[in-house]
Amino acid sequence: MAGIAALSLSVQHVAAQPQIETAVETAREWREAHGAEIVRGFAHLLSLPNDAKDAPNIRRNAEYISGLFSERGFEMELLEVEGSPPLIYGLREAPGATRTIAIYVHYDGQPVEAANWTHGPYEATLYSAAMTDGGEVIPLPEDGDEIDEDWRLYARSASDDKAPIPALLAAIDALDEAGIGFSSNIKLVFDGEEEAGSDHLDDFLSTYAGKFSDIDLWLFCDGPTHQSGLPQLVFGVRGVTGLELTVYGPNRGLHSGHYGNWAPGPGWRLTQLLATMKDEKGRVRIKDFYKSSAPVSDAEREAIAAAPPVDDLLRETFGLAESEDDNALLGERMLIPALNLLGLKSAEVGPAARNVIPPSATAAIGVRLVKGNDPQAMLDLVEAHIKKQGYHIVREEPDAATRTEYPLIAKITRRDGYPAVRSNMSDERIAPLIGALRVAAEDLILTPSLGGSLPLYMFEVSSDAPIVILPIANYDNNQHAADENIRLGNLFYGIEAYAAVLTME
Amino acid sequence: MAGIAALSLSVQHVAAQPQIETAVETAREWREAHGAEIVRGFAHLLSLPNDAKDAPNIRRNAEYISGLFSERGFEMELLEVEGSPPLIYGLREAPGATRTIAIYVHYDGQPVEAANWTHGPYEATLYSAAMTDGGEVIPLPEDGDEIDEDWRLYARSASDDKAPIPALLAAIDALDEAGIGFSSNIKLVFDGEEEAGSDHLDDFLSTYAGKFSDIDLWLFCDGPTHQSGLPQLVFGVRGVTGLELTVYGPNRGLHSGHYGNWAPGPGWRLTQLLATMKDEKGRVRIKDFYKSSAPVSDAEREAIAAAPPVDDLLRETFGLAESEDDNALLGERMLIPALNLLGLKSAEVGPAARNVIPPSATAAIGVRLVKGNDPQAMLDLVEAHIKKQGYHIVREEPDAATRTEYPLIAKITRRDGYPAVRSNMSDERIAPLIGALRVAAEDLILTPSLGGSLPLYMFEVSSDAPIVILPIANYDNNQHAADENIRLGNLFYGIEAYAAVLTME
């Protein structure tokens, strides 16, 4: 990617880094020699059922994984809080290191509906290619077998999110075997209930605050690579909140003949109200909706411009003649807050539609947040806008007196939410990471923010260390669905990427 | 009603009409003397199950009713078309009459869900007052018992629409007994499948066209009296049509984080489109939507102004602080076409809402028509408006090529429909009727149009005779629901009203 080489951020680190080149080369040779062993080891790890709600099995995973790192010089602990799977915690100090990198993985997986799977979700099954590309079952490799990068290993959590574990173990083994030391202290923070909502993470972070206070960089190893298939390093996620809005017509359904164009229809009111919120280009018209957003830095703009263009392909794939704001780049749109209309409902449509003026109409509105946006303050802006359109706001169904007093009534129910996280791409604690990863992946894409949301803000609260996300899984991994898989080339990329991380300048 | 006396239409007929006064007085005396017999006879008629789909029973009704009129000098026929209950047809000619009045009744009733009824729906049960007012079951009256006008008779079709039958029979008996002749030839046209949609009415009207060509006035005996409780004569009904409108976003649900404010949301498009159709006062903004409507005549305006005010009460009852167009009168609003938003749907709201940009959003739109509005031409206007907003219109789900070509796509599915009917209140064929009815009901309200729709246009096609609706049932009759009932005072009003009709000038 010539575009990426032009990035001021990366230029300084694309310079020769012989110790990292050696580490990455060592990792590559190791996985070429030990690929079969790595795949079989991973298959065994995947055989441990890992639904967070399955207490005995999730603990078996924790103990097994903890043992693997313990054998490799990590001081391991299973941190406990009431009612949660253990948080796997480990530390391996590097002599003379002045930096501590925390590696976050989650070892639990999405619940499975076994009936939807081609094979048992916990029976890792190797394919000669993706099932959807005509791949066929092949046996797990024997030592010495050559391994094709397009082979796929199918099992729950093959990508999301056990894949980083064998990759990290292999990187460690390669470096240890070659006598190459780590350049940083490495902390392991492996979540056991991410897919169940990480409800106890807050509790872990506060109960064991001392273990997290000296971290200089958080590396989240989760998620897929870029839509283009190229590796990426991600600097943030959007936050999320939302509200449900109901407006009212008559207090009961009224015959649309006897009362139609006398009784105000709630659907008209809702559509008129919503139409004031966004223009036809998708720009939000709510006062100050964009105001609190952190500005987009030059580095972020350059990174977006340098990423492989995906917008045309996505528009074609999704059947869209145009995307919002005159085809503004997806990457740029992820750096401003979004107002999404997730659902609309008033009475019925289709064969169930009746000739009735309905009593109410409801919209489910989702808000995606960027850095700087406070979830509740953003909902305050939406509410202020609704008030400005003449609406009286209530929290419960309006009573008769309220209905008689106010022509326009909006019931608003706020959703919970949490803020965005977006690390400064120019942060000096991140720069060496970018440089190191470029050795393992010269096409590395720098992504200022995912559009989706993860509660990474919790880690910001516990220290001021920057947070970055380093995904290794293939984009088409069937994450959260049946027949989840990992492409072995992506697993192998992970080994080299982690070797670079462990030895970064 | 002083207001009504001022009506130019009615003034000439409120003048003394001794022969009608005599007829009405005769009818009153008759029902005072024979009330118990009338009620018991009606209870028997109600004991015949009359669901149009219950072929043997609906035919039993037809034969029984036909027999009742045959005994009273009518030449009766059961007209037949394939697959339909018979249409009861009868004629009693009046010597020297120069006018033929057709009396329409439907003898079928809504299907029943017996479990919802307090008593068997075909076991007519007398109450001392409305159940909802604490009425209690009382036995059917014996000859000579005094009858309270607030008693209610509960059974399917007690109001809708068998009530006119015993009322008309009693009026005939009273006049015959007193030797008072009819002033008009009277044709009976009793529909046996109105509640099932009158699907064969067209067929009857064309197959037996000769029987309907000499009619000078159609009198529809159906529906309830005015919301105020006062009797009314109604000059029209609105027509009805509608369409279903779907607009599109991405061709599949997209993650609202990853694609929110990049992928256009169909909900925003739908709300923006609908918001252009009606203003905040409820006025339709679609070009020419009001243009084809027959103008409101002075007589109609005066009639609306003279009707008892119900708007404040209705607003209070329905929990509305305001009604459309700055509280414009309900009666006036029924004389312009209505654009009703019957339903809205896009994905889900409430607990089922997901963080997804939905692929589509749909609105069910109902249109109520007034005289002059052609159903399809009105939908053409709505479509033209949608096109004008930049939409490409399709009839089926858009394919990939269409999606790629047009940013804005609207799928429109038209409903069938039929036009309004509104008779000229100044028609000289109607004037004598108003005058006659005022003798039976000095508070008679003249209602230019019901808001609801009935396919009366079919009778307009078969002749140019004006059509009016003369309801007798109490407004709170539980029409179409369980515990349907008639207030006996309303049944008795019917006897006097029909006596006036049969002897009108």
mmCIF file of C-alpha atoms in Angstrom, chain A residues 227 238 244 249-252 254-265 267-272 274-275 277-280 311 314-315 317-324 328-330 333-334 336-350 353-358 361-364 368 403-407 415 451-452 475, chain B residues 227 238 244 249-252 254-265 267-272 274-275 277-280 311 314-315 317-324 328-330 333-334 336-350 353-358 361-364 368 403-407 415 451-452 475:
data_model
loop_
_atom_site.group_PDB
_atom_site.id
_atom_site.type_symbol
_atom_site.label_atom_id
_atom_site.label_comp_id
_atom_site.label_asym_id
_atom_site.label_seq_id
_atom_site.Cartn_x
_atom_site.Cartn_y
_atom_site.Cartn_z
ATOM 1 C CA GLN A 227 -13.301 -5.815 4.846
ATOM 2 C CA ARG A 238 -17.985 3.880 18.853
ATOM 3 C CA GLU A 244 -37.646 4.689 22.302
ATOM 4 C CA GLY A 249 -53.300 10.028 18.650
ATOM 5 C CA PRO A 250 -56.710 9.133 20.080
ATOM 6 C CA ASN A 251 -56.787 7.079 23.282
ATOM 7 C CA ARG A 252 -58.263 4.128 21.370
ATOM 8 C CA LEU A 254 -60.862 4.970 15.853
ATOM 9 C CA HIS A 255 -62.694 4.002 12.668
ATOM 10 C CA SER A 256 -60.725 5.625 9.860
ATOM 11 C CA GLY A 257 -63.917 6.485 8.020
ATOM 12 C CA HIS A 258 -65.869 8.004 10.864
ATOM 13 C CA TYR A 259 -62.881 9.936 12.224
ATOM 14 C CA GLY A 260 -60.321 10.022 9.414
ATOM 15 C CA ASN A 261 -59.069 13.555 8.888
ATOM 16 C CA TRP A 262 -60.651 14.702 12.091
ATOM 17 C CA ALA A 263 -58.721 12.673 14.691
ATOM 18 C CA PRO A 264 -54.966 13.347 14.416
ATOM 19 C CA GLY A 265 -53.075 10.251 13.310
ATOM 20 C CA GLY A 267 -48.231 8.014 12.428
ATOM 21 C CA TRP A 268 -48.318 11.444 10.789
ATOM 22 C CA ARG A 269 -47.077 13.024 13.965
ATOM 23 C CA LEU A 270 -44.240 10.556 14.316
ATOM 24 C CA THR A 271 -43.150 10.886 10.708
ATOM 25 C CA GLN A 272 -43.318 14.671 10.857
ATOM 26 C CA LEU A 274 -38.655 12.223 12.802
ATOM 27 C CA ALA A 275 -38.372 14.035 9.476
ATOM 28 C CA MET A 277 -34.171 15.027 12.805
ATOM 29 C CA LYS A 278 -32.247 14.070 9.714
ATOM 30 C CA ASP A 279 -32.062 15.542 6.216
ATOM 31 C CA GLU A 280 -32.276 13.618 2.972
ATOM 32 C CA ASP A 311 -17.173 1.815 -0.340
ATOM 33 C CA LEU A 314 -20.045 -2.357 -0.116
ATOM 34 C CA ARG A 315 -22.644 -0.254 -1.900
ATOM 35 C CA THR A 317 -23.015 -5.736 -2.124
ATOM 36 C CA PHE A 318 -25.742 -4.071 -0.101
ATOM 37 C CA GLY A 319 -27.770 -2.884 -3.106
ATOM 38 C CA LEU A 320 -27.332 0.812 -2.456
ATOM 39 C CA ALA A 321 -27.201 3.330 -5.297
ATOM 40 C CA GLU A 322 -25.883 5.922 -2.849
ATOM 41 C CA SER A 323 -24.655 6.044 0.695
ATOM 42 C CA GLU A 324 -25.195 8.933 3.081
ATOM 43 C CA ALA A 328 -18.891 10.166 2.043
ATOM 44 C CA LEU A 329 -16.309 7.521 2.981
ATOM 45 C CA LEU A 330 -17.412 4.834 5.418
ATOM 46 C CA ARG A 333 -18.699 8.424 8.749
ATOM 47 C CA MET A 334 -17.557 6.198 11.627
ATOM 48 C CA ILE A 336 -19.154 11.153 13.688
ATOM 49 C CA PRO A 337 -22.096 10.138 15.843
ATOM 50 C CA ALA A 338 -24.932 8.296 14.128
ATOM 51 C CA LEU A 339 -28.669 8.588 14.597
ATOM 52 C CA ASN A 340 -30.203 5.296 13.495
ATOM 53 C CA LEU A 341 -33.868 4.504 13.066
ATOM 54 C CA LEU A 342 -33.875 0.871 14.143
ATOM 55 C CA GLY A 343 -37.596 0.290 14.055
ATOM 56 C CA LEU A 344 -40.989 1.843 13.440
ATOM 57 C CA LYS A 345 -44.338 0.524 14.563
ATOM 58 C CA SER A 346 -47.883 1.749 14.508
ATOM 59 C CA ALA A 347 -50.775 -0.699 14.280
ATOM 60 C CA GLU A 348 -50.243 -3.068 11.363
ATOM 61 C CA VAL A 349 -49.351 -3.092 7.695
ATOM 62 C CA GLY A 350 -49.974 -5.741 5.043
ATOM 63 C CA ALA A 353 -53.777 -3.561 8.355
ATOM 64 C CA ARG A 354 -57.151 -2.333 9.543
ATOM 65 C CA ASN A 355 -59.148 0.752 8.734
ATOM 66 C CA VAL A 356 -58.358 2.295 12.072
ATOM 67 C CA ILE A 357 -56.564 5.432 13.205
ATOM 68 C CA PRO A 358 -54.153 3.897 15.712
ATOM 69 C CA ALA A 361 -46.795 5.227 16.881
ATOM 70 C CA THR A 362 -43.358 4.247 18.114
ATOM 71 C CA ALA A 363 -39.799 4.600 16.861
ATOM 72 C CA ALA A 364 -36.737 2.796 18.199
ATOM 73 C CA ARG A 368 -23.738 5.593 18.014
ATOM 74 C CA ARG A 403 -53.819 14.125 26.907
ATOM 75 C CA THR A 404 -56.376 16.868 27.277
ATOM 76 C CA GLU A 405 -53.744 19.475 28.111
ATOM 77 C CA TYR A 406 -51.126 18.779 25.446
ATOM 78 C CA PRO A 407 -51.859 18.270 21.765
ATOM 79 C CA ARG A 415 -31.621 3.090 26.820
ATOM 80 C CA GLY A 451 -18.278 1.552 13.652
ATOM 81 C CA GLY A 452 -19.443 -0.971 16.218
ATOM 82 C CA TYR A 475 -13.437 -11.294 7.861
ATOM 83 C CA GLN B 227 -73.663 10.484 18.213
ATOM 84 C CA ARG B 238 -67.474 8.293 1.851
ATOM 85 C CA GLU B 244 -49.289 0.154 0.775
ATOM 86 C CA GLY B 249 -32.471 0.788 2.534
ATOM 87 C CA PRO B 250 -29.762 -1.873 2.221
ATOM 88 C CA ASN B 251 -30.765 -5.239 0.743
ATOM 89 C CA ARG B 252 -30.202 -6.923 4.112
ATOM 90 C CA LEU B 254 -26.888 -4.099 8.473
ATOM 91 C CA HIS B 255 -25.162 -3.704 11.832
ATOM 92 C CA SER B 256 -26.106 -0.234 13.023
ATOM 93 C CA GLY B 257 -22.617 0.306 14.405
ATOM 94 C CA HIS B 258 -20.610 -0.809 11.424
ATOM 95 C CA TYR B 259 -22.863 0.943 8.913
ATOM 96 C CA GLY B 260 -24.912 3.461 10.908
ATOM 97 C CA ASN B 261 -24.783 6.857 9.240
ATOM 98 C CA TRP B 262 -23.296 5.409 6.105
ATOM 99 C CA ALA B 263 -26.076 3.086 4.902
ATOM 100 C CA PRO B 264 -29.311 5.056 4.348
ATOM 101 C CA GLY B 265 -32.020 4.000 6.774
ATOM 102 C CA GLY B 267 -37.192 4.485 8.227
ATOM 103 C CA TRP B 268 -35.752 7.958 7.672
ATOM 104 C CA ARG B 269 -36.723 7.816 4.032
ATOM 105 C CA LEU B 270 -40.258 6.752 4.821
ATOM 106 C CA THR B 271 -40.748 9.396 7.480
ATOM 107 C CA GLN B 272 -39.307 12.109 5.249
ATOM 108 C CA LEU B 274 -44.700 10.789 4.513
ATOM 109 C CA ALA B 275 -43.972 14.108 6.205
ATOM 110 C CA MET B 277 -47.892 14.454 2.446
ATOM 111 C CA LYS B 278 -49.677 16.138 5.318
ATOM 112 C CA ASP B 279 -48.968 19.239 7.347
ATOM 113 C CA GLU B 280 -49.083 19.527 11.109
ATOM 114 C CA ASP B 311 -66.889 17.724 18.703
ATOM 115 C CA LEU B 314 -65.688 13.453 21.166
ATOM 116 C CA ARG B 315 -62.331 15.137 21.775
ATOM 117 C CA THR B 317 -63.872 11.005 25.044
ATOM 118 C CA PHE B 318 -60.964 10.183 22.764
ATOM 119 C CA GLY B 319 -58.329 12.032 24.816
ATOM 120 C CA LEU B 320 -57.545 14.617 22.163
ATOM 121 C CA ALA B 321 -56.477 18.141 23.083
ATOM 122 C CA GLU B 322 -57.067 19.181 19.481
ATOM 123 C CA SER B 323 -58.553 17.733 16.346
ATOM 124 C CA GLU B 324 -57.318 18.388 12.844
ATOM 125 C CA ALA B 328 -62.644 22.097 12.299
ATOM 126 C CA LEU B 329 -66.067 20.480 12.688
ATOM 127 C CA LEU B 330 -66.231 16.706 12.311
ATOM 128 C CA ARG B 333 -64.151 17.110 7.715
ATOM 129 C CA MET B 334 -66.299 14.237 6.450
ATOM 130 C CA ILE B 336 -63.315 16.267 2.162
ATOM 131 C CA PRO B 337 -61.167 13.262 1.308
ATOM 132 C CA ALA B 338 -58.982 11.856 4.066
ATOM 133 C CA LEU B 339 -55.454 10.508 3.932
ATOM 134 C CA ASN B 340 -55.057 8.112 6.849
ATOM 135 C CA LEU B 341 -51.868 6.481 8.043
ATOM 136 C CA LEU B 342 -53.257 3.141 9.179
ATOM 137 C CA GLY B 343 -49.981 1.449 10.007
ATOM 138 C CA LEU B 344 -46.204 1.791 10.024
ATOM 139 C CA LYS B 345 -43.676 -0.997 10.201
ATOM 140 C CA SER B 346 -39.946 -1.268 9.938
ATOM 141 C CA ALA B 347 -38.068 -4.005 11.797
ATOM 142 C CA GLU B 348 -39.068 -3.991 15.464
ATOM 143 C CA VAL B 349 -39.504 -1.644 18.407
ATOM 144 C CA GLY B 350 -39.549 -2.366 22.146
ATOM 145 C CA ALA B 353 -35.604 -3.905 18.621
ATOM 146 C CA ARG B 354 -32.166 -4.820 17.327
ATOM 147 C CA ASN B 355 -29.144 -2.719 16.485
ATOM 148 C CA VAL B 356 -29.736 -3.140 12.800
ATOM 149 C CA ILE B 357 -30.445 -0.793 9.924
ATOM 150 C CA PRO B 358 -33.502 -2.502 8.458
ATOM 151 C CA ALA B 361 -40.016 0.423 5.945
ATOM 152 C CA THR B 362 -43.691 0.183 5.095
ATOM 153 C CA ALA B 363 -46.738 2.373 5.537
ATOM 154 C CA ALA B 364 -50.356 1.330 5.105
ATOM 155 C CA ARG B 368 -61.452 8.066 2.222
ATOM 156 C CA ARG B 403 -31.482 -0.903 -6.487
ATOM 157 C CA THR B 404 -28.183 0.084 -8.039
ATOM 158 C CA GLU B 405 -29.817 2.494 -10.458
ATOM 159 C CA TYR B 406 -32.200 4.365 -8.165
ATOM 160 C CA PRO B 407 -31.313 5.773 -4.760
ATOM 161 C CA ARG B 415 -55.952 -1.474 -2.744
ATOM 162 C CA GLY B 451 -67.437 9.333 7.449
ATOM 163 C CA GLY B 452 -67.526 5.599 6.888
ATOM 164 C CA TYR B 475 -75.673 4.614 18.760
#
